XYZ file of C-alpha atoms in Angstrom:
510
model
C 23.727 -32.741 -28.284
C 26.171 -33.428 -25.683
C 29.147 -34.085 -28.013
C 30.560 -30.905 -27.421
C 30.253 -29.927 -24.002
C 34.122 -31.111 -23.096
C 35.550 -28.893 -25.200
C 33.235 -26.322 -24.129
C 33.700 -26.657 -20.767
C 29.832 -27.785 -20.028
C 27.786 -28.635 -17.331
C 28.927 -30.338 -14.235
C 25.755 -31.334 -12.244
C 23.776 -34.527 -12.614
C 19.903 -34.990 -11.151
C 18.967 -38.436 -10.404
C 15.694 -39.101 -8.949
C 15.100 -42.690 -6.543
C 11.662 -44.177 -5.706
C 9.805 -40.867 -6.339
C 6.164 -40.583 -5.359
C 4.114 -38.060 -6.221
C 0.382 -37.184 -5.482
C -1.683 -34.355 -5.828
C -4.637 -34.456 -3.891
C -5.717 -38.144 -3.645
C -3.968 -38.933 -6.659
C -1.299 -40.780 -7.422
C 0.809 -39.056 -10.413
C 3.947 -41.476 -9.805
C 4.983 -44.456 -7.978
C 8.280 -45.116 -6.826
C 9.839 -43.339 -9.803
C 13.245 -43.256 -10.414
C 15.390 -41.956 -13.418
C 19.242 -40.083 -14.357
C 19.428 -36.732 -15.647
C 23.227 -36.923 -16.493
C 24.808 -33.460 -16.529
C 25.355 -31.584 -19.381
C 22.400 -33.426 -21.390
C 19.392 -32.063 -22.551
C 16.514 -34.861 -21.436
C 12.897 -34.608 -22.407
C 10.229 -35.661 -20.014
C 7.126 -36.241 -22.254
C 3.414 -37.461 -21.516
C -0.138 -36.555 -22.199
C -2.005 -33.466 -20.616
C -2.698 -33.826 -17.211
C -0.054 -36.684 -16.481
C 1.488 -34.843 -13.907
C 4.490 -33.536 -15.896
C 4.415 -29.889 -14.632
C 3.946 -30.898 -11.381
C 6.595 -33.247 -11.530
C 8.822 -30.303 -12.321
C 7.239 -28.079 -9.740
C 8.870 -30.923 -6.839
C 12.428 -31.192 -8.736
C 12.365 -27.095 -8.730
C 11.220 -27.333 -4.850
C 8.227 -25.394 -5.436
C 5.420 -28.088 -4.436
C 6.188 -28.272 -0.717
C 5.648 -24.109 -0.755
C 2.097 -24.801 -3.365
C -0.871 -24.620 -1.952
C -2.384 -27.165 -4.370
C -2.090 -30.200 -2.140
C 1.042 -32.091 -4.038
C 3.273 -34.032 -1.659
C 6.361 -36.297 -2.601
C 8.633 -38.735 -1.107
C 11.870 -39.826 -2.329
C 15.212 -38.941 -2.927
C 16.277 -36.198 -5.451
C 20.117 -36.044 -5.807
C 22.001 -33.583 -6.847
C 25.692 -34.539 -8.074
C 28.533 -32.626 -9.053
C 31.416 -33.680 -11.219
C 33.813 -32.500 -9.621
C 32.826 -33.616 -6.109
C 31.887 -37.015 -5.493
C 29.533 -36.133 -2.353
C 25.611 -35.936 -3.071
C 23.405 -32.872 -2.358
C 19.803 -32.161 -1.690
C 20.378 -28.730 -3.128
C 22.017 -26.560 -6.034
C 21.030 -24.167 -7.533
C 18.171 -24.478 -10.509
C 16.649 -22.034 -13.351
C 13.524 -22.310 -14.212
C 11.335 -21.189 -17.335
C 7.459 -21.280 -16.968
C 5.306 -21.934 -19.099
C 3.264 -18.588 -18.260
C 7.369 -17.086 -18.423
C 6.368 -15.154 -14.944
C 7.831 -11.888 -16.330
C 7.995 -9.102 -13.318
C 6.048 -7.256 -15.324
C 6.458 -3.534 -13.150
C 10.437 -3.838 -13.917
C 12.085 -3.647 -17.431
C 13.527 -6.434 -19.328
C 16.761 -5.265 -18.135
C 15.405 -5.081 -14.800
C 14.177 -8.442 -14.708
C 17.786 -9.766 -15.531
C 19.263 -8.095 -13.131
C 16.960 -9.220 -10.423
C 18.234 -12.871 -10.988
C 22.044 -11.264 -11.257
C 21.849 -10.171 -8.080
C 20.230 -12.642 -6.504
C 22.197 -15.618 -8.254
C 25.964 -16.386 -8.072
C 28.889 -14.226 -7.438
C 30.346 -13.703 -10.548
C 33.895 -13.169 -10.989
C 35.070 -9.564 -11.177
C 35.330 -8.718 -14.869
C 32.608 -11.135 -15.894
C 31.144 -10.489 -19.609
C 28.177 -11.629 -18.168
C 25.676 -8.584 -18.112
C 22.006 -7.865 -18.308
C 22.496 -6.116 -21.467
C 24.736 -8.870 -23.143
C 22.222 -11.449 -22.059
C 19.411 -9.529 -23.319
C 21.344 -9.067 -26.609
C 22.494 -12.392 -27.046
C 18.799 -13.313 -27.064
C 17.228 -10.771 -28.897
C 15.039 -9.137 -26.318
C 14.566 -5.007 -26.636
C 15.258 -3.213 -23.706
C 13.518 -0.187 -24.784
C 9.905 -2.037 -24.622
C 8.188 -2.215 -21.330
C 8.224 -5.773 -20.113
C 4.467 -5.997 -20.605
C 4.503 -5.071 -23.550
C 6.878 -7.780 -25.217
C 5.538 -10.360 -27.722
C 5.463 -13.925 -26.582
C 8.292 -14.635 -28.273
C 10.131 -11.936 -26.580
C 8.310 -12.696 -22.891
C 10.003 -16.720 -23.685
C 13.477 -15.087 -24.748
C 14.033 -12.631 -20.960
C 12.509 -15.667 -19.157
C 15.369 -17.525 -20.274
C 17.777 -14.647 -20.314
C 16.421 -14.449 -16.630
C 17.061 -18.177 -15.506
C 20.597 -18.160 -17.036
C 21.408 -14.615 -15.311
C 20.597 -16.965 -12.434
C 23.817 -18.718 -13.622
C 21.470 -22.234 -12.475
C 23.389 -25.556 -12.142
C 20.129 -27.151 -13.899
C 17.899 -25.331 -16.223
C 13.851 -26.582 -15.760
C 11.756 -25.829 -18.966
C 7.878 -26.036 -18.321
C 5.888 -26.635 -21.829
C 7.960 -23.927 -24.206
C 6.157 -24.739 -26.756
C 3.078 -25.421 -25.379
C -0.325 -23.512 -27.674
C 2.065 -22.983 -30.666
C 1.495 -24.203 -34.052
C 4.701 -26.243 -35.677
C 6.506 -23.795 -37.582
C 7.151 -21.257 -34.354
C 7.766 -24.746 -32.049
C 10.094 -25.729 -34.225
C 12.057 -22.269 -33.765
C 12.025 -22.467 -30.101
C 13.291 -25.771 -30.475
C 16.075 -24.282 -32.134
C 16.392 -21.288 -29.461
C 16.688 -23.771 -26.838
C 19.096 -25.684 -28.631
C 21.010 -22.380 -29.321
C 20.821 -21.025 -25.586
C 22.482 -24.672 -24.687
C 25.210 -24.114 -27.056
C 26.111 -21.040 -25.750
C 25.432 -22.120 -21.938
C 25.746 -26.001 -21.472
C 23.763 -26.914 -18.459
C 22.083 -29.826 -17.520
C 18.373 -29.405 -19.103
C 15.012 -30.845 -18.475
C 12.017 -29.993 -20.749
C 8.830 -31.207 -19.604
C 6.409 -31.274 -22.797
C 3.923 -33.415 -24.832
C 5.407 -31.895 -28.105
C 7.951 -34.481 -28.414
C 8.054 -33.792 -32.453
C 9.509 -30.025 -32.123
C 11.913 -31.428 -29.258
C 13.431 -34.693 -29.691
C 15.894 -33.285 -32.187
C 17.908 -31.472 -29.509
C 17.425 -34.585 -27.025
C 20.181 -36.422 -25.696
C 17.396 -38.211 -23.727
C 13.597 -39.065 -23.480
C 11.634 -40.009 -20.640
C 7.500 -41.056 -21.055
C 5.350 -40.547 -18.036
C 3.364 -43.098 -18.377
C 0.130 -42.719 -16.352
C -0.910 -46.361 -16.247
C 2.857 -47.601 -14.521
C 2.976 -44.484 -12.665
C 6.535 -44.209 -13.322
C 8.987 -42.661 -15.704
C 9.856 -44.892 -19.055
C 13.200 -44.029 -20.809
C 12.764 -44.674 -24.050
C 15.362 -45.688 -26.492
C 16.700 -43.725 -28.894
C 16.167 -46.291 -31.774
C 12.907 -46.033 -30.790
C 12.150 -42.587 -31.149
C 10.839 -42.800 -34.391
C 7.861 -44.887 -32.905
C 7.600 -42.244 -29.981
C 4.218 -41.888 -30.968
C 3.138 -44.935 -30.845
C 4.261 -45.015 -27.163
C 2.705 -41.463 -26.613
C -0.734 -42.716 -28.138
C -0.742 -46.159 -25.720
C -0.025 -43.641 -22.556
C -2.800 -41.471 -23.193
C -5.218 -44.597 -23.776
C -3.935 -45.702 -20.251
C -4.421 -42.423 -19.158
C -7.696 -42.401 -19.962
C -8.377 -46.062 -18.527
C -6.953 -44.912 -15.241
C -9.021 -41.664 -15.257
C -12.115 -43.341 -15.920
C -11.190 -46.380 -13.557
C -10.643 -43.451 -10.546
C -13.828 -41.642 -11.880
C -15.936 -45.202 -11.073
C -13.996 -46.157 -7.730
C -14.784 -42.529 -6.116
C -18.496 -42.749 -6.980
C -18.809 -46.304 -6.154
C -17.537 -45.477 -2.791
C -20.056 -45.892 0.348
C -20.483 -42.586 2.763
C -17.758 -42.981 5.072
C -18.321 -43.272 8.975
C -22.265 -43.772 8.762
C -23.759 -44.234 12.038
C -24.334 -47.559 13.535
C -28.768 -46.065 14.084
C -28.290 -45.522 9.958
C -27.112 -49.134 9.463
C -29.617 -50.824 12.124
C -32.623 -48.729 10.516
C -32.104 -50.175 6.949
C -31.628 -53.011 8.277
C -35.143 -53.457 9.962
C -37.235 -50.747 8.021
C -38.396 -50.883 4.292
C -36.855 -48.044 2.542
C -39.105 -45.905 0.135
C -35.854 -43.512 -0.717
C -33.598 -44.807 -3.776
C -30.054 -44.671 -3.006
C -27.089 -44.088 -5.334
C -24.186 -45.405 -4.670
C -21.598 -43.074 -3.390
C -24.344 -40.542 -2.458
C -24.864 -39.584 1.415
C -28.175 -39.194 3.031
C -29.804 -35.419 3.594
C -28.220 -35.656 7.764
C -25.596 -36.843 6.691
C -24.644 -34.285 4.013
C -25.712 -31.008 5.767
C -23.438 -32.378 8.920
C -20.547 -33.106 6.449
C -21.043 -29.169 5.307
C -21.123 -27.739 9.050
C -18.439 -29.790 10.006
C -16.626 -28.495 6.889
C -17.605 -24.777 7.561
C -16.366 -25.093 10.819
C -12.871 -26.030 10.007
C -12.856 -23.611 7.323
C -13.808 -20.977 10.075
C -10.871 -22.284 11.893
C -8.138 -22.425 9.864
C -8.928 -18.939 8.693
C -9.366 -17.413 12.311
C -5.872 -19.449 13.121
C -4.463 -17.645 10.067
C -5.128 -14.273 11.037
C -4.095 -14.457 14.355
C -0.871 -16.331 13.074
C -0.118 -13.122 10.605
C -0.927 -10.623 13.518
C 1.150 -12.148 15.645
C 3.640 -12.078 12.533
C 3.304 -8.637 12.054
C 6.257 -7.173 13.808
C 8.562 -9.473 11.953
C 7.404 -9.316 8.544
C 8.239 -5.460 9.183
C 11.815 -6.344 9.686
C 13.531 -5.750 5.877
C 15.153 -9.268 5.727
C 15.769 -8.774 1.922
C 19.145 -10.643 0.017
C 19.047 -7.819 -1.472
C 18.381 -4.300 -0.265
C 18.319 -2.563 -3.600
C 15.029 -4.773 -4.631
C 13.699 -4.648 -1.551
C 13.437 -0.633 -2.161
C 12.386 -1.343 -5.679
C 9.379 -3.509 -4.110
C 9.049 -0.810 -1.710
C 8.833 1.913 -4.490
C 6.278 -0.458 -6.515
C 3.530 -0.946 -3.927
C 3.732 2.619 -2.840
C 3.149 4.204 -6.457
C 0.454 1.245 -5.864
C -1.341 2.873 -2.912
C -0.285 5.869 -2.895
C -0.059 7.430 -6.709
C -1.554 10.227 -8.225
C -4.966 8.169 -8.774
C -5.060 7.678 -4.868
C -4.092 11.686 -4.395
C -6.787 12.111 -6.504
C -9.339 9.744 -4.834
C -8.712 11.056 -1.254
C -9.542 15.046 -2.588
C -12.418 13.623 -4.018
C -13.082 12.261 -0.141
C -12.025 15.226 1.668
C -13.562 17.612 -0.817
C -17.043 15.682 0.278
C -15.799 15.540 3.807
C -15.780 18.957 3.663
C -18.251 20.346 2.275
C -20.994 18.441 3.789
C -19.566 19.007 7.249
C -19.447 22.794 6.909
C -22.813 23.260 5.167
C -24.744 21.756 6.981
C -23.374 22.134 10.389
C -24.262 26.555 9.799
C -27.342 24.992 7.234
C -29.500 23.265 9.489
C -28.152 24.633 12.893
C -31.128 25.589 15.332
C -32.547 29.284 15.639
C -29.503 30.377 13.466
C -30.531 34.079 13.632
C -29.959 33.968 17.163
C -27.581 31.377 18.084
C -24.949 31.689 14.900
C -23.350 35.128 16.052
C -22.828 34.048 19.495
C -21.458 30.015 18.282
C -20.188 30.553 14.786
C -16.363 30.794 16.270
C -16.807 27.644 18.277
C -18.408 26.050 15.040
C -15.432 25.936 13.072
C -13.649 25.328 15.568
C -15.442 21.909 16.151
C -15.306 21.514 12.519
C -11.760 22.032 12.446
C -11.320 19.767 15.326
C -13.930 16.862 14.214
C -12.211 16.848 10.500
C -8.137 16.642 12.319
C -9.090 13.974 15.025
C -12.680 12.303 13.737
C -13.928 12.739 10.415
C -11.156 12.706 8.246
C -8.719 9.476 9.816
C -11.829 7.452 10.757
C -13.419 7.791 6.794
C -10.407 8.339 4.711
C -8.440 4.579 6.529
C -11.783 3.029 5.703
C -11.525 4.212 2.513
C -7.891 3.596 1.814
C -8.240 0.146 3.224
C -10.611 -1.203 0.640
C -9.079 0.909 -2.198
C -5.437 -0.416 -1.663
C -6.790 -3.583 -0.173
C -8.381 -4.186 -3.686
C -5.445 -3.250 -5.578
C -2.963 -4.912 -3.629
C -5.059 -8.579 -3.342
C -5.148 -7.748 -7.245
C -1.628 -7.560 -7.403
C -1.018 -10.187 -5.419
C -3.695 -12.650 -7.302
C -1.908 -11.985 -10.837
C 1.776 -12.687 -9.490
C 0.109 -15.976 -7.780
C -1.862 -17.323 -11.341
C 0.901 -15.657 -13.269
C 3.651 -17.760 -11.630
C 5.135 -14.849 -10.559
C 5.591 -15.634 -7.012
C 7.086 -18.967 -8.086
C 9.391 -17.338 -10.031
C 10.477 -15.471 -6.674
C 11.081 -18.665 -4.656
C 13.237 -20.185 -7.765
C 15.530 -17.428 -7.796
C 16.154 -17.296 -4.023
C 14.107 -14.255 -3.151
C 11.022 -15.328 -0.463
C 7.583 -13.994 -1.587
C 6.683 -13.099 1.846
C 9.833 -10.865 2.127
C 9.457 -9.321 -1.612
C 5.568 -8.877 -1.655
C 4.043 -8.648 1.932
C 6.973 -6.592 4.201
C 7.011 -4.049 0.932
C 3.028 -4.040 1.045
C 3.292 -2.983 4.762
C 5.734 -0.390 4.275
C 3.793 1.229 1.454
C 0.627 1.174 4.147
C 2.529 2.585 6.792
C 3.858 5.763 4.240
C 1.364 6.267 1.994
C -1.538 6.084 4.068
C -0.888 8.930 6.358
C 0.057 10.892 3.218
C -3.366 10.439 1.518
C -5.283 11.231 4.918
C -2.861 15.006 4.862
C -4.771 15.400 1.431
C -7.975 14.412 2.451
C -7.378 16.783 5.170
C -5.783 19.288 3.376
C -8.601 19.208 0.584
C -11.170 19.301 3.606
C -9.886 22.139 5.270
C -9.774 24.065 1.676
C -13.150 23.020 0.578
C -14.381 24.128 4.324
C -12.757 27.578 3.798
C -14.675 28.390 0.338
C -17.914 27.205 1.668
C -17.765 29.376 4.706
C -16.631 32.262 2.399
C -19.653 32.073 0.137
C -22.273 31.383 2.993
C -20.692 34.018 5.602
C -18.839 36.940 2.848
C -19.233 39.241 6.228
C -16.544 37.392 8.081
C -14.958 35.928 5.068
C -11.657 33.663 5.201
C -9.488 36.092 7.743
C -12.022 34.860 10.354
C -12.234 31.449 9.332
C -8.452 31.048 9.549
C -8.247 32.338 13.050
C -10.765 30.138 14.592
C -10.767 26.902 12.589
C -7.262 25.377 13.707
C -7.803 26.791 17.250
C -8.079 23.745 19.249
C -5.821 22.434 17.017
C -2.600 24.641 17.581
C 0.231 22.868 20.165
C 3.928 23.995 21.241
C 4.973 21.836 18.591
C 5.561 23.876 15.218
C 5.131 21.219 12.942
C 2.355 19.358 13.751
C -1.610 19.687 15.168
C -2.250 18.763 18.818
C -3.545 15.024 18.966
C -1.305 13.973 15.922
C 0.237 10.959 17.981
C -3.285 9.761 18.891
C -3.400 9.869 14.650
């Protein structure tokens, strides 16, 4: 494919990779890998399911070292431009997921412009727009982003990564779940996009059949050498062959790691263990690989423990944390806003408005009622107390009542919907999709999240309290017609009224 990219001024950025080695967990995905991604080429890195393919990408994107999945790498990744001879560690990379990891509360043409502005500096005059991207590929802008096909989800994610204007492009599995015909077309998208924008490609996949005709190169994971195979291109027609002989090894190795784990002895058993079965007959039949009953329930606490730990650790880390992550260190101001705007609508919408009358309605009502319902020798003590009564009320609802139940309240309601939010951008690949285009997670998701708390939750308690007062002023009006609401007004907010005009006394206790 590459036998145009001189005259169309193409790519100018190689990737070459030197004794890579990659594990996730306890195992080994490759060994002292290395292999040439020359620029402008479109290179295939193929391999069964579960090779390590995606993961592989995840450390040439720079996204393993932030995953909390336990991959780690050593090695050298290179970065090389054409037109400097100098290495790099770093340039600048576009990625489409498999998932796609649409934003999915912005619009197509949102989404674009999100990796506009957080991309290069294009020149001043550039015909490179959301909208011309978004045309050139065929996506609608009038269709929310959620609501796109996943045809049109695969089109903005690449519209996306190229707004980017990456150095490399990373494709994760894009054709991954589909049946020939529609791989075969976005084969041919791919191939199209690359026409229009040369840049040095890498398409991790195990449908080597829709994707070898736009190849300029093909790599084979090969599970059983740990290492990364280039394969010919006189023999790609026997690909398969190769593909079918690294998924038997594959399963040898699985299979192979399967018997070494449970053949394994218990680790560290005492020296008391050892000297007992040594001297004693033993009625219990051991497995191999299986601990004792002590042994095991010590492993758990010991386990628990840390677990306790690391979480305590974590908590105090983020408190301490706090007054930074409050400090708007966005690259870009606009989105920061737009996050902003997101998580408030979020906590503080019209359902939440909603929900918090609901809570002061209750508040309320059961507050009033029964405080003049059930109060002792009411015949005698109500005409004498009924002023300082509402004024209590009025007081408890302001200072007590109404923060203490309405912040419990609006903690586990946002909470919910914001660890919600939070749990579909992290299995959606959302948050990934952050990092690759230069905009930190923790500065996008969790300073917004805290400025949506800190406005929107003193708004919903003025409803609740609002709602209370309201709902306190028509139950008092039914139960007591003879003083009706001019009374209630003048003694409810009377140990409540301050010098200050526009607020209640105690408000910066609140």
């Amino acid at each position: 494919m590459n036998a145009n990219i001189g005259a169309r001024g193409g790519a100018s950025v190689s990737l070459t990779i030197r004794y890579l080695t990659v594990k996730a967990g306890s195992r080994t995905l490759l060994d002292a890998a290395s292999a040439d991604f020359p620029a402008g080429e479109v290179t295939l890195i193929v391999g069964p399911s579960g090779a390590g393919k995606s993961v592989l990408l995840q450390v040439l994107a720079g996204l393993a070292e932030r995953s909390e999945a336990g991959i780690s790498s050593t090695g050298e990744i290179e970065f090389r431009s054409t037109v400097d001879s100098e290495p790099s560690r770093t340039h600048r990379l576009g990625v489409v997921f498999q998932t796609f990891a649409i934003f999915d509360e912005f619009s197509p043409t949102a989404n674009v412009r999100f990796a506009l502005d957080h991309g290069g500096r294009l020149p001043a005059g550039s015909p490179v727009t959301a909208a011309n991207l978004l045309d050139e590929l065929n996506v609608p802008r009038d269709v929310a982003s959620a609501r796109l096909s996943g045809g049109q989800r695969q089109r903005l994610a690449i519209a996306r990564a190229l707004a980017y204007d990456p150095e490399v492009i990373l494709y994760d599995e894009p054709t991954s779940g589909l049946d020939p015909v529609t791989a075969s077309q976005v084969a041919r998208l791919i191939a199209k996009t690359y026409a229009r924008h040369p840049k040095t490609s890498i398409i991790v996949t195990h449908d080597f059949e829709s994707l070898c005709p736009i190849a300029d190169r093909v790599y084979l994971l090969n599970p059983a050498t740990r290492s990364l195979q280039e394969i010919p291109r006189e023999q790609w027609p026997a690909l398969r062959e190769h593909f079918a002989e690294a998924l038997n090894s594959q399963e040898i190795v699985l299979r192979e790691e399967d018997f070494e784990s449970e053949a394994t002895p218990p680790t560290n058993p005492s020296s008391e263990t050892n000297r007992s079965s040594e001297t004693k007959p033993s009625t219990e039949v051991r497995r191999p690989g299986r601990e004792s009953p002590k042994t095991s329930v010590a492993a758990n606490l010991r386990g628990a423990v840390a677990t306790c730990l690391a979480t305590t650790s974590r908590v105090a880390e983020e408190v301490v944390l706090l007054p930074y992550r409050l400090l708007p260190l966005w690259r870009s101001a606009r989105w920061g806003c737009r996050f902003v705007w997101h998580y408030l609508a979020l906590v503080a919408g019209p359902s939440a408005w909603a929900y918090m009358a609901i809570t002061g309605a209750i508040i309320g009502f059961v507050t009033t009622y029964f405080t003049f319902r059930f109060l002792p020798y009411a015949k005698y003590t109500e005409p004498l107390l009924i002023d300082d009564l509402l004024a209590s009320i009025g007081f408890a609802l302001y200072r007590v009542l109404v923060p203490i139940l309405a912040t419990i309240l609006i903690a586990a309601r946002s909470g919910a919907a914001l660890a919600s939010d939070v749990g579909g951008k992290r299995y959606g690949r959302q948050t990934d999709a952050l990092w690759s285009l230069g905009a930190a997670p923790p500065r996008y998701l969790l300073t917004p999240m805290l400025y949506a708390m800190l406005l929107g939750a003193p708004c919903l308690e003025a409803i609740a309290y609002w709602v209370a007062s309201a709902t306190s002023l028509l139950v008092f009006t039914f139960s007591h017609p003879a003083q009706g609401p001019e009374y209630w007004r003048l003694h409810f907010h009377r140990e409540l009224i301050s010098a200050e005009p526009f607020w209640f006394a105690g408000s910066g206790w609140l």
